[in-house]
Amino acid sequence: SSRHVACFAGAITVFLLTLATPLATLAFHYHLWAHLVQNVALAEWIPLLLVAAVPPALAEALARYRLVRLLTRPLVALPLWLGSYLLWHIPAAYETALSHHWLLQLEHLTYLAAGTLLWWPVLQSRPWSLPNGAKAAYLFAAFVFASPLGLLLALLPSPLYDFYTQAPDLWGLTPLADQQLAGIAMAVSESIVFFAMFTVYFVRFMAEEEVAEAR
């Protein structure tokens, strides 16, 4: 449908804006905030659009595979997504990836795959058909568990990543100010995505409850 085409085009557009513009140069060489914006786009925005672009017939076909049914189970998909976020933001892993191009691409692929699994049970009815109330709770849990990372980066009294401490000075932004801006950008962008989607399914859930009460 035109909606699926639009979602897929949106995913490709965000992907190119994330990895084929000056934002990528800023992320790889100068600023932590640019890298965290990249991470949020790869782990949340692009997967959201990609899953929304999958037509029902393709989702039905993929749901026949046991591995797909396992990985898209909400109690599996959410921990995998959270685990990928936490793992790659450990300072040793983060800085090693920045120093090795192939490992950085693996990090991006991990975000994309985990994000796809995260959004699948929300936007697709196969293999798991969740009620709107469960989807709202699932999204709320994802936001609650993921948000402390951005807030932590914004509140730390000293820079966490040596790579950006030693990066060339650009625009007069100190490493600590860069980290604080990165944490705020990450927290705000996650809040927008998850709160918007949570609101959609919570409103649907409440509407269903009103209809049930009326009956």
PDB file of N, CA and C in Angstrom, residues 85-149:
ATOM      1  N   TYR A  85      21.881  -1.787  23.710  1.00  0.00           N
ATOM      2  CA  TYR A  85      22.134  -0.399  24.095  1.00  0.00           C
ATOM      3  C   TYR A  85      23.200  -0.330  25.200  1.00  0.00           C
ATOM      4  N   LEU A  86      22.998  -1.117  26.235  1.00  0.00           N
ATOM      5  CA  LEU A  86      23.917  -1.064  27.371  1.00  0.00           C
ATOM      6  C   LEU A  86      25.306  -1.569  26.995  1.00  0.00           C
ATOM      7  N   LEU A  87      25.367  -2.650  26.227  1.00  0.00           N
ATOM      8  CA  LEU A  87      26.653  -3.229  25.854  1.00  0.00           C
ATOM      9  C   LEU A  87      27.511  -2.245  25.069  1.00  0.00           C
ATOM     10  N   TRP A  88      26.939  -1.625  24.048  1.00  0.00           N
ATOM     11  CA  TRP A  88      27.735  -0.760  23.187  1.00  0.00           C
ATOM     12  C   TRP A  88      28.040   0.591  23.816  1.00  0.00           C
ATOM     13  N   HIS A  89      27.382   0.937  24.918  1.00  0.00           N
ATOM     14  CA  HIS A  89      27.703   2.199  25.590  1.00  0.00           C
ATOM     15  C   HIS A  89      28.674   2.019  26.754  1.00  0.00           C
ATOM     16  N   ILE A  90      29.097   0.791  27.002  1.00  0.00           N
ATOM     17  CA  ILE A  90      30.200   0.593  27.948  1.00  0.00           C
ATOM     18  C   ILE A  90      31.446   1.266  27.360  1.00  0.00           C
ATOM     19  N   PRO A  91      32.171   2.087  28.133  1.00  0.00           N
ATOM     20  CA  PRO A  91      33.287   2.857  27.549  1.00  0.00           C
ATOM     21  C   PRO A  91      34.274   2.033  26.733  1.00  0.00           C
ATOM     22  N   ALA A  92      34.668   0.857  27.217  1.00  0.00           N
ATOM     23  CA  ALA A  92      35.649   0.048  26.483  1.00  0.00           C
ATOM     24  C   ALA A  92      35.104  -0.368  25.119  1.00  0.00           C
ATOM     25  N   ALA A  93      33.855  -0.827  25.079  1.00  0.00           N
ATOM     26  CA  ALA A  93      33.251  -1.251  23.811  1.00  0.00           C
ATOM     27  C   ALA A  93      33.024  -0.058  22.890  1.00  0.00           C
ATOM     28  N   TYR A  94      32.579   1.044  23.457  1.00  0.00           N
ATOM     29  CA  TYR A  94      32.266   2.248  22.673  1.00  0.00           C
ATOM     30  C   TYR A  94      33.517   2.769  21.978  1.00  0.00           C
ATOM     31  N   GLU A  95      34.604   2.888  22.717  1.00  0.00           N
ATOM     32  CA  GLU A  95      35.816   3.473  22.159  1.00  0.00           C
ATOM     33  C   GLU A  95      36.522   2.502  21.217  1.00  0.00           C
ATOM     34  N   THR A  96      36.435   1.203  21.501  1.00  0.00           N
ATOM     35  CA  THR A  96      37.019   0.219  20.586  1.00  0.00           C
ATOM     36  C   THR A  96      36.317   0.256  19.239  1.00  0.00           C
ATOM     37  N   ALA A  97      34.991   0.390  19.261  1.00  0.00           N
ATOM     38  CA  ALA A  97      34.231   0.461  18.015  1.00  0.00           C
ATOM     39  C   ALA A  97      34.607   1.705  17.208  1.00  0.00           C
ATOM     40  N   LEU A  98      34.837   2.817  17.878  1.00  0.00           N
ATOM     41  CA  LEU A  98      35.216   4.038  17.176  1.00  0.00           C
ATOM     42  C   LEU A  98      36.607   3.933  16.539  1.00  0.00           C
ATOM     43  N   SER A  99      37.413   3.048  17.080  1.00  0.00           N
ATOM     44  CA  SER A  99      38.776   2.877  16.569  1.00  0.00           C
ATOM     45  C   SER A  99      38.877   1.806  15.487  1.00  0.00           C
ATOM     46  N   HIS A 100      37.838   1.021  15.298  1.00  0.00           N
ATOM     47  CA  HIS A 100      37.842  -0.063  14.302  1.00  0.00           C
ATOM     48  C   HIS A 100      36.558   0.041  13.475  1.00  0.00           C
ATOM     49  N   HIS A 101      36.730   0.354  12.198  1.00  0.00           N
ATOM     50  CA  HIS A 101      35.569   0.634  11.349  1.00  0.00           C
ATOM     51  C   HIS A 101      34.609  -0.550  11.263  1.00  0.00           C
ATOM     52  N   TRP A 102      35.155  -1.769  11.128  1.00  0.00           N
ATOM     53  CA  TRP A 102      34.287  -2.938  10.981  1.00  0.00           C
ATOM     54  C   TRP A 102      33.456  -3.172  12.242  1.00  0.00           C
ATOM     55  N   LEU A 103      34.055  -2.884  13.402  1.00  0.00           N
ATOM     56  CA  LEU A 103      33.329  -3.068  14.651  1.00  0.00           C
ATOM     57  C   LEU A 103      32.237  -2.006  14.810  1.00  0.00           C
ATOM     58  N   LEU A 104      32.508  -0.814  14.321  1.00  0.00           N
ATOM     59  CA  LEU A 104      31.502   0.248  14.364  1.00  0.00           C
ATOM     60  C   LEU A 104      30.301  -0.123  13.486  1.00  0.00           C
ATOM     61  N   GLN A 105      30.565  -0.715  12.331  1.00  0.00           N
ATOM     62  CA  GLN A 105      29.465  -1.153  11.464  1.00  0.00           C
ATOM     63  C   GLN A 105      28.675  -2.290  12.117  1.00  0.00           C
ATOM     64  N   LEU A 106      29.370  -3.166  12.847  1.00  0.00           N
ATOM     65  CA  LEU A 106      28.691  -4.228  13.587  1.00  0.00           C
ATOM     66  C   LEU A 106      27.798  -3.624  14.675  1.00  0.00           C
ATOM     67  N   GLU A 107      28.289  -2.578  15.335  1.00  0.00           N
ATOM     68  CA  GLU A 107      27.475  -1.881  16.337  1.00  0.00           C
ATOM     69  C   GLU A 107      26.194  -1.336  15.707  1.00  0.00           C
ATOM     70  N   HIS A 108      26.332  -0.681  14.565  1.00  0.00           N
ATOM     71  CA  HIS A 108      25.160  -0.122  13.888  1.00  0.00           C
ATOM     72  C   HIS A 108      24.186  -1.211  13.459  1.00  0.00           C
ATOM     73  N   LEU A 109      24.721  -2.322  12.958  1.00  0.00           N
ATOM     74  CA  LEU A 109      23.865  -3.435  12.540  1.00  0.00           C
ATOM     75  C   LEU A 109      23.136  -4.033  13.736  1.00  0.00           C
ATOM     76  N   THR A 110      23.820  -4.101  14.866  1.00  0.00           N
ATOM     77  CA  THR A 110      23.201  -4.616  16.089  1.00  0.00           C
ATOM     78  C   THR A 110      22.037  -3.731  16.521  1.00  0.00           C
ATOM     79  N   TYR A 111      22.251  -2.422  16.497  1.00  0.00           N
ATOM     80  CA  TYR A 111      21.170  -1.488  16.840  1.00  0.00           C
ATOM     81  C   TYR A 111      19.966  -1.677  15.910  1.00  0.00           C
ATOM     82  N   LEU A 112      20.244  -1.784  14.618  1.00  0.00           N
ATOM     83  CA  LEU A 112      19.175  -1.905  13.635  1.00  0.00           C
ATOM     84  C   LEU A 112      18.382  -3.201  13.831  1.00  0.00           C
ATOM     85  N   ALA A 113      19.096  -4.299  14.050  1.00  0.00           N
ATOM     86  CA  ALA A 113      18.429  -5.594  14.238  1.00  0.00           C
ATOM     87  C   ALA A 113      17.626  -5.619  15.532  1.00  0.00           C
ATOM     88  N   ALA A 114      18.231  -5.144  16.621  1.00  0.00           N
ATOM     89  CA  ALA A 114      17.534  -5.149  17.914  1.00  0.00           C
ATOM     90  C   ALA A 114      16.326  -4.222  17.887  1.00  0.00           C
ATOM     91  N   GLY A 115      16.464  -3.085  17.219  1.00  0.00           N
ATOM     92  CA  GLY A 115      15.336  -2.161  17.108  1.00  0.00           C
ATOM     93  C   GLY A 115      14.189  -2.749  16.306  1.00  0.00           C
ATOM     94  N   THR A 116      14.519  -3.500  15.262  1.00  0.00           N
ATOM     95  CA  THR A 116      13.488  -4.166  14.472  1.00  0.00           C
ATOM     96  C   THR A 116      12.718  -5.173  15.315  1.00  0.00           C
ATOM     97  N   LEU A 117      13.446  -5.942  16.112  1.00  0.00           N
ATOM     98  CA  LEU A 117      12.786  -6.903  17.006  1.00  0.00           C
ATOM     99  C   LEU A 117      11.911  -6.174  18.028  1.00  0.00           C
ATOM    100  N   LEU A 118      12.403  -5.043  18.536  1.00  0.00           N
ATOM    101  CA  LEU A 118      11.647  -4.280  19.538  1.00  0.00           C
ATOM    102  C   LEU A 118      10.288  -3.844  19.009  1.00  0.00           C
ATOM    103  N   TRP A 119      10.262  -3.302  17.788  1.00  0.00           N
ATOM    104  CA  TRP A 119       9.032  -2.734  17.245  1.00  0.00           C
ATOM    105  C   TRP A 119       8.099  -3.764  16.625  1.00  0.00           C
ATOM    106  N   TRP A 120       8.617  -4.964  16.321  1.00  0.00           N
ATOM    107  CA  TRP A 120       7.808  -5.941  15.611  1.00  0.00           C
ATOM    108  C   TRP A 120       6.502  -6.288  16.338  1.00  0.00           C
ATOM    109  N   PRO A 121       6.530  -6.670  17.629  1.00  0.00           N
ATOM    110  CA  PRO A 121       5.265  -7.029  18.290  1.00  0.00           C
ATOM    111  C   PRO A 121       4.316  -5.843  18.494  1.00  0.00           C
ATOM    112  N   VAL A 122       4.819  -4.633  18.318  1.00  0.00           N
ATOM    113  CA  VAL A 122       3.961  -3.452  18.445  1.00  0.00           C
ATOM    114  C   VAL A 122       3.209  -3.183  17.146  1.00  0.00           C
ATOM    115  N   LEU A 123       3.901  -3.285  16.021  1.00  0.00           N
ATOM    116  CA  LEU A 123       3.338  -2.864  14.740  1.00  0.00           C
ATOM    117  C   LEU A 123       2.832  -4.002  13.871  1.00  0.00           C
ATOM    118  N   GLN A 124       3.197  -5.238  14.202  1.00  0.00           N
ATOM    119  CA  GLN A 124       2.759  -6.383  13.415  1.00  0.00           C
ATOM    120  C   GLN A 124       1.911  -7.322  14.280  1.00  0.00           C
ATOM    121  N   SER A 125       0.891  -7.897  13.687  1.00  0.00           N
ATOM    122  CA  SER A 125       0.004  -8.804  14.427  1.00  0.00           C
ATOM    123  C   SER A 125       0.442 -10.264  14.352  1.00  0.00           C
ATOM    124  N   ARG A 126       1.481 -10.552  13.587  1.00  0.00           N
ATOM    125  CA  ARG A 126       2.025 -11.899  13.488  1.00  0.00           C
ATOM    126  C   ARG A 126       3.506 -11.862  13.804  1.00  0.00           C
ATOM    127  N   PRO A 127       4.023 -12.801  14.576  1.00  0.00           N
ATOM    128  CA  PRO A 127       3.339 -13.969  15.140  1.00  0.00           C
ATOM    129  C   PRO A 127       2.610 -13.701  16.464  1.00  0.00           C
ATOM    130  N   TRP A 128       2.772 -12.495  17.004  1.00  0.00           N
ATOM    131  CA  TRP A 128       2.155 -12.209  18.309  1.00  0.00           C
ATOM    132  C   TRP A 128       1.150 -11.079  18.152  1.00  0.00           C
ATOM    133  N   SER A 129      -0.075 -11.342  18.512  1.00  0.00           N
ATOM    134  CA  SER A 129      -1.126 -10.338  18.417  1.00  0.00           C
ATOM    135  C   SER A 129      -1.409  -9.786  19.811  1.00  0.00           C
ATOM    136  N   LEU A 130      -0.769  -8.666  20.125  1.00  0.00           N
ATOM    137  CA  LEU A 130      -0.909  -8.080  21.453  1.00  0.00           C
ATOM    138  C   LEU A 130      -2.101  -7.126  21.493  1.00  0.00           C
ATOM    139  N   PRO A 131      -2.852  -7.115  22.577  1.00  0.00           N
ATOM    140  CA  PRO A 131      -3.912  -6.096  22.724  1.00  0.00           C
ATOM    141  C   PRO A 131      -3.288  -4.725  22.922  1.00  0.00           C
ATOM    142  N   ASN A 132      -4.078  -3.689  22.688  1.00  0.00           N
ATOM    143  CA  ASN A 132      -3.558  -2.319  22.779  1.00  0.00           C
ATOM    144  C   ASN A 132      -3.028  -1.989  24.168  1.00  0.00           C
ATOM    145  N   GLY A 133      -3.659  -2.507  25.199  1.00  0.00           N
ATOM    146  CA  GLY A 133      -3.177  -2.258  26.552  1.00  0.00           C
ATOM    147  C   GLY A 133      -1.796  -2.839  26.774  1.00  0.00           C
ATOM    148  N   ALA A 134      -1.557  -4.047  26.255  1.00  0.00           N
ATOM    149  CA  ALA A 134      -0.242  -4.681  26.396  1.00  0.00           C
ATOM    150  C   ALA A 134       0.816  -3.917  25.600  1.00  0.00           C
ATOM    151  N   LYS A 135       0.449  -3.427  24.427  1.00  0.00           N
ATOM    152  CA  LYS A 135       1.393  -2.638  23.634  1.00  0.00           C
ATOM    153  C   LYS A 135       1.776  -1.353  24.364  1.00  0.00           C
ATOM    154  N   ALA A 136       0.799  -0.692  24.985  1.00  0.00           N
ATOM    155  CA  ALA A 136       1.087   0.530  25.735  1.00  0.00           C
ATOM    156  C   ALA A 136       2.024   0.236  26.901  1.00  0.00           C
ATOM    157  N   ALA A 137       1.777  -0.856  27.612  1.00  0.00           N
ATOM    158  CA  ALA A 137       2.631  -1.237  28.743  1.00  0.00           C
ATOM    159  C   ALA A 137       4.041  -1.589  28.272  1.00  0.00           C
ATOM    160  N   TYR A 138       4.136  -2.270  27.160  1.00  0.00           N
ATOM    161  CA  TYR A 138       5.419  -2.669  26.573  1.00  0.00           C
ATOM    162  C   TYR A 138       6.255  -1.436  26.211  1.00  0.00           C
ATOM    163  N   LEU A 139       5.627  -0.469  25.563  1.00  0.00           N
ATOM    164  CA  LEU A 139       6.332   0.753  25.184  1.00  0.00           C
ATOM    165  C   LEU A 139       6.734   1.579  26.403  1.00  0.00           C
ATOM    166  N   PHE A 140       5.873   1.600  27.403  1.00  0.00           N
ATOM    167  CA  PHE A 140       6.206   2.328  28.625  1.00  0.00           C
ATOM    168  C   PHE A 140       7.410   1.691  29.317  1.00  0.00           C
ATOM    169  N   ALA A 141       7.444   0.362  29.346  1.00  0.00           N
ATOM    170  CA  ALA A 141       8.576  -0.349  29.957  1.00  0.00           C
ATOM    171  C   ALA A 141       9.867  -0.068  29.184  1.00  0.00           C
ATOM    172  N   ALA A 142       9.787  -0.066  27.846  1.00  0.00           N
ATOM    173  CA  ALA A 142      10.974   0.216  27.037  1.00  0.00           C
ATOM    174  C   ALA A 142      11.523   1.602  27.350  1.00  0.00           C
ATOM    175  N   PHE A 143      10.648   2.577  27.465  1.00  0.00           N
ATOM    176  CA  PHE A 143      11.086   3.938  27.761  1.00  0.00           C
ATOM    177  C   PHE A 143      11.689   4.038  29.165  1.00  0.00           C
ATOM    178  N   VAL A 144      11.034   3.424  30.141  1.00  0.00           N
ATOM    179  CA  VAL A 144      11.502   3.506  31.529  1.00  0.00           C
ATOM    180  C   VAL A 144      12.879   2.873  31.679  1.00  0.00           C
ATOM    181  N   PHE A 145      13.105   1.741  31.022  1.00  0.00           N
ATOM    182  CA  PHE A 145      14.390   1.049  31.169  1.00  0.00           C
ATOM    183  C   PHE A 145      15.506   1.691  30.355  1.00  0.00           C
ATOM    184  N   ALA A 146      15.156   2.369  29.253  1.00  0.00           N
ATOM    185  CA  ALA A 146      16.186   2.951  28.387  1.00  0.00           C
ATOM    186  C   ALA A 146      16.552   4.378  28.765  1.00  0.00           C
ATOM    187  N   SER A 147      15.622   5.127  29.339  1.00  0.00           N
ATOM    188  CA  SER A 147      15.854   6.545  29.601  1.00  0.00           C
ATOM    189  C   SER A 147      16.984   6.842  30.590  1.00  0.00           C
ATOM    190  N   PRO A 148      17.268   5.993  31.604  1.00  0.00           N
ATOM    191  CA  PRO A 148      18.344   6.349  32.538  1.00  0.00           C
ATOM    192  C   PRO A 148      19.705   6.538  31.896  1.00  0.00           C
ATOM    193  N   LEU A 149      19.966   5.886  30.751  1.00  0.00           N
ATOM    194  CA  LEU A 149      21.277   6.017  30.116  1.00  0.00           C
ATOM    195  C   LEU A 149      21.534   7.453  29.676  1.00  0.00           C
TER     196      LEU A 149
END
